[in-house]
Amino acid sequence: ILTNYYPFVKSIRTELKNNPLYQATIVLFESENTRKLQRYTALYTKYVKAGGERADELQETVMFYQM
């Protein structure tokens, strides 16, 4: 629940990754986060290249997944 709805800051995730109890969950979260970041970055780039207006919500989404 914590990694899906209240993700930890990267420094805390790095520390928890060493703990076997959290390791699998953190690795899964980071892989899903990377996949979503790539998807939204590509979507944002495509949108901007197509001449779309500035999409603040989409940019904020990309920044969220960069954390």
Short mmCIF file of N, CA and C in Angstrom, two decimals:
data_model
loop_
_atom_site.label_atom_id
_atom_site.label_comp_id
_atom_site.label_asym_id
_atom_site.label_seq_id
_atom_site.Cartn_x
_atom_site.Cartn_y
_atom_site.Cartn_z
N ILE A 1 0.84 -1.19 0.00
CA ILE A 1 0.00 0.00 0.00
C ILE A 1 0.88 1.25 0.00
N LEU A 2 1.95 1.23 0.76
CA LEU A 2 2.78 2.42 0.85
C LEU A 2 3.45 2.77 -0.47
N THR A 3 3.91 1.78 -1.20
CA THR A 3 4.59 2.11 -2.46
C THR A 3 3.62 2.50 -3.56
N ASN A 4 2.40 2.04 -3.50
CA ASN A 4 1.43 2.38 -4.54
C ASN A 4 0.79 3.74 -4.33
N TYR A 5 0.44 4.06 -3.11
CA TYR A 5 -0.32 5.28 -2.85
C TYR A 5 0.48 6.39 -2.19
N TYR A 6 1.52 6.04 -1.44
CA TYR A 6 2.37 7.01 -0.77
C TYR A 6 3.83 6.63 -0.97
N PRO A 7 4.36 6.85 -2.18
CA PRO A 7 5.73 6.41 -2.45
C PRO A 7 6.74 7.18 -1.61
N PHE A 8 7.76 6.46 -1.19
CA PHE A 8 8.83 7.06 -0.41
C PHE A 8 9.73 7.91 -1.30
N VAL A 9 10.45 8.82 -0.68
CA VAL A 9 11.45 9.61 -1.37
C VAL A 9 12.57 8.65 -1.82
N LYS A 10 13.26 9.00 -2.88
CA LYS A 10 14.28 8.12 -3.45
C LYS A 10 15.34 7.72 -2.43
N SER A 11 15.75 8.62 -1.56
CA SER A 11 16.77 8.27 -0.56
C SER A 11 16.27 7.20 0.41
N ILE A 12 15.01 7.27 0.79
CA ILE A 12 14.44 6.27 1.69
C ILE A 12 14.26 4.95 0.95
N ARG A 13 13.84 5.01 -0.31
CA ARG A 13 13.69 3.78 -1.09
C ARG A 13 15.03 3.07 -1.25
N THR A 14 16.10 3.84 -1.42
CA THR A 14 17.42 3.25 -1.55
C THR A 14 17.82 2.52 -0.28
N GLU A 15 17.52 3.09 0.86
CA GLU A 15 17.82 2.44 2.14
C GLU A 15 16.95 1.20 2.34
N LEU A 16 15.68 1.30 2.01
CA LEU A 16 14.77 0.16 2.20
C LEU A 16 15.05 -0.98 1.23
N LYS A 17 15.69 -0.66 0.11
CA LYS A 17 15.99 -1.70 -0.87
C LYS A 17 16.97 -2.73 -0.30
N ASN A 18 17.76 -2.33 0.67
CA ASN A 18 18.70 -3.25 1.32
C ASN A 18 18.01 -4.20 2.29
N ASN A 19 16.82 -3.86 2.72
CA ASN A 19 16.06 -4.69 3.64
C ASN A 19 15.29 -5.75 2.85
N PRO A 20 15.52 -7.03 3.14
CA PRO A 20 14.84 -8.09 2.38
C PRO A 20 13.31 -8.01 2.44
N LEU A 21 12.78 -7.45 3.50
CA LEU A 21 11.34 -7.34 3.64
C LEU A 21 10.73 -6.41 2.59
N TYR A 22 11.45 -5.36 2.23
CA TYR A 22 10.94 -4.37 1.28
C TYR A 22 11.55 -4.48 -0.11
N GLN A 23 12.56 -5.29 -0.27
CA GLN A 23 13.33 -5.32 -1.51
C GLN A 23 12.47 -5.61 -2.73
N ALA A 24 11.68 -6.65 -2.70
CA ALA A 24 10.86 -7.02 -3.87
C ALA A 24 9.85 -5.92 -4.21
N THR A 25 9.26 -5.33 -3.20
CA THR A 25 8.26 -4.29 -3.42
C THR A 25 8.89 -3.04 -4.03
N ILE A 26 10.06 -2.66 -3.52
CA ILE A 26 10.73 -1.47 -4.03
C ILE A 26 11.20 -1.69 -5.47
N VAL A 27 11.73 -2.86 -5.75
CA VAL A 27 12.18 -3.16 -7.12
C VAL A 27 11.00 -3.13 -8.08
N LEU A 28 9.88 -3.71 -7.69
CA LEU A 28 8.68 -3.68 -8.53
C LEU A 28 8.19 -2.25 -8.74
N PHE A 29 8.17 -1.46 -7.68
CA PHE A 29 7.74 -0.07 -7.79
C PHE A 29 8.64 0.71 -8.75
N GLU A 30 9.96 0.54 -8.61
CA GLU A 30 10.88 1.28 -9.46
C GLU A 30 10.77 0.87 -10.93
N SER A 31 10.55 -0.40 -11.19
CA SER A 31 10.41 -0.83 -12.59
C SER A 31 9.11 -0.30 -13.20
N GLU A 32 8.03 -0.32 -12.44
CA GLU A 32 6.76 0.24 -12.93
C GLU A 32 6.87 1.75 -13.10
N ASN A 33 7.57 2.40 -12.18
CA ASN A 33 7.75 3.84 -12.24
C ASN A 33 8.55 4.23 -13.49
N THR A 34 9.58 3.47 -13.80
CA THR A 34 10.39 3.73 -14.99
C THR A 34 9.56 3.54 -16.26
N ARG A 35 8.76 2.49 -16.28
CA ARG A 35 7.90 2.23 -17.44
C ARG A 35 6.91 3.37 -17.65
N LYS A 36 6.29 3.84 -16.57
CA LYS A 36 5.33 4.94 -16.67
C LYS A 36 6.02 6.24 -17.09
N LEU A 37 7.22 6.47 -16.57
CA LEU A 37 7.96 7.68 -16.93
C LEU A 37 8.27 7.68 -18.42
N GLN A 38 8.70 6.56 -18.97
CA GLN A 38 8.98 6.48 -20.39
C GLN A 38 7.72 6.73 -21.22
N ARG A 39 6.63 6.16 -20.78
CA ARG A 39 5.36 6.32 -21.50
C ARG A 39 4.91 7.78 -21.53
N TYR A 40 4.90 8.42 -20.37
CA TYR A 40 4.42 9.80 -20.30
C TYR A 40 5.40 10.78 -20.93
N THR A 41 6.69 10.50 -20.88
CA THR A 41 7.66 11.36 -21.54
C THR A 41 7.47 11.30 -23.05
N ALA A 42 7.28 10.10 -23.57
CA ALA A 42 7.04 9.95 -25.02
C ALA A 42 5.73 10.63 -25.42
N LEU A 43 4.71 10.49 -24.60
CA LEU A 43 3.42 11.12 -24.89
C LEU A 43 3.55 12.64 -24.88
N TYR A 44 4.26 13.17 -23.91
CA TYR A 44 4.45 14.62 -23.80
C TYR A 44 5.25 15.14 -24.99
N THR A 45 6.31 14.43 -25.36
CA THR A 45 7.14 14.84 -26.49
C THR A 45 6.34 14.83 -27.78
N LYS A 46 5.55 13.79 -27.98
CA LYS A 46 4.70 13.69 -29.17
C LYS A 46 3.68 14.82 -29.20
N TYR A 47 3.12 15.13 -28.05
CA TYR A 47 2.12 16.19 -27.95
C TYR A 47 2.73 17.56 -28.29
N VAL A 48 3.92 17.82 -27.79
CA VAL A 48 4.58 19.10 -28.04
C VAL A 48 5.00 19.21 -29.50
N LYS A 49 5.51 18.13 -30.07
CA LYS A 49 5.93 18.15 -31.48
C LYS A 49 4.74 18.35 -32.41
N ALA A 50 3.57 17.90 -32.01
CA ALA A 50 2.37 18.05 -32.83
C ALA A 50 1.82 19.47 -32.75
N GLY A 51 2.46 20.32 -31.95
CA GLY A 51 2.03 21.70 -31.86
C GLY A 51 0.99 21.94 -30.79
N GLY A 52 0.87 21.01 -29.87
CA GLY A 52 -0.11 21.16 -28.79
C GLY A 52 0.25 22.30 -27.86
N GLU A 53 -0.74 22.83 -27.20
CA GLU A 53 -0.51 23.88 -26.23
C GLU A 53 0.23 23.31 -25.03
N ARG A 54 0.71 24.18 -24.22
CA ARG A 54 1.45 23.76 -23.03
C ARG A 54 0.51 22.98 -22.12
N ALA A 55 0.88 21.75 -21.83
CA ALA A 55 0.04 20.88 -21.01
C ALA A 55 0.66 20.77 -19.61
N ASP A 56 0.20 21.61 -18.70
CA ASP A 56 0.76 21.62 -17.35
C ASP A 56 0.52 20.30 -16.63
N GLU A 57 -0.66 19.72 -16.79
CA GLU A 57 -0.98 18.47 -16.10
C GLU A 57 -0.06 17.34 -16.56
N LEU A 58 0.18 17.29 -17.86
CA LEU A 58 1.03 16.24 -18.40
C LEU A 58 2.48 16.45 -17.95
N GLN A 59 2.94 17.69 -17.92
CA GLN A 59 4.29 17.98 -17.44
C GLN A 59 4.42 17.64 -15.96
N GLU A 60 3.41 17.92 -15.17
CA GLU A 60 3.43 17.57 -13.75
C GLU A 60 3.47 16.06 -13.54
N THR A 61 2.77 15.33 -14.41
CA THR A 61 2.78 13.88 -14.33
C THR A 61 4.18 13.35 -14.61
N VAL A 62 4.84 13.90 -15.62
CA VAL A 62 6.20 13.48 -15.94
C VAL A 62 7.13 13.80 -14.77
N MET A 63 6.99 14.96 -14.19
CA MET A 63 7.83 15.33 -13.04
C MET A 63 7.57 14.42 -11.84
N PHE A 64 6.34 14.00 -11.64
CA PHE A 64 6.02 13.09 -10.53
C PHE A 64 6.75 11.76 -10.69
N TYR A 65 6.76 11.22 -11.90
CA TYR A 65 7.41 9.93 -12.11
C TYR A 65 8.93 10.04 -12.17
N GLN A 66 9.47 11.25 -12.24
CA GLN A 66 10.91 11.43 -12.19
C GLN A 66 11.45 11.39 -10.77
N MET A 67 10.59 11.42 -9.80
CA MET A 67 11.05 11.45 -8.41
C MET A 67 11.80 10.24 -7.99
#
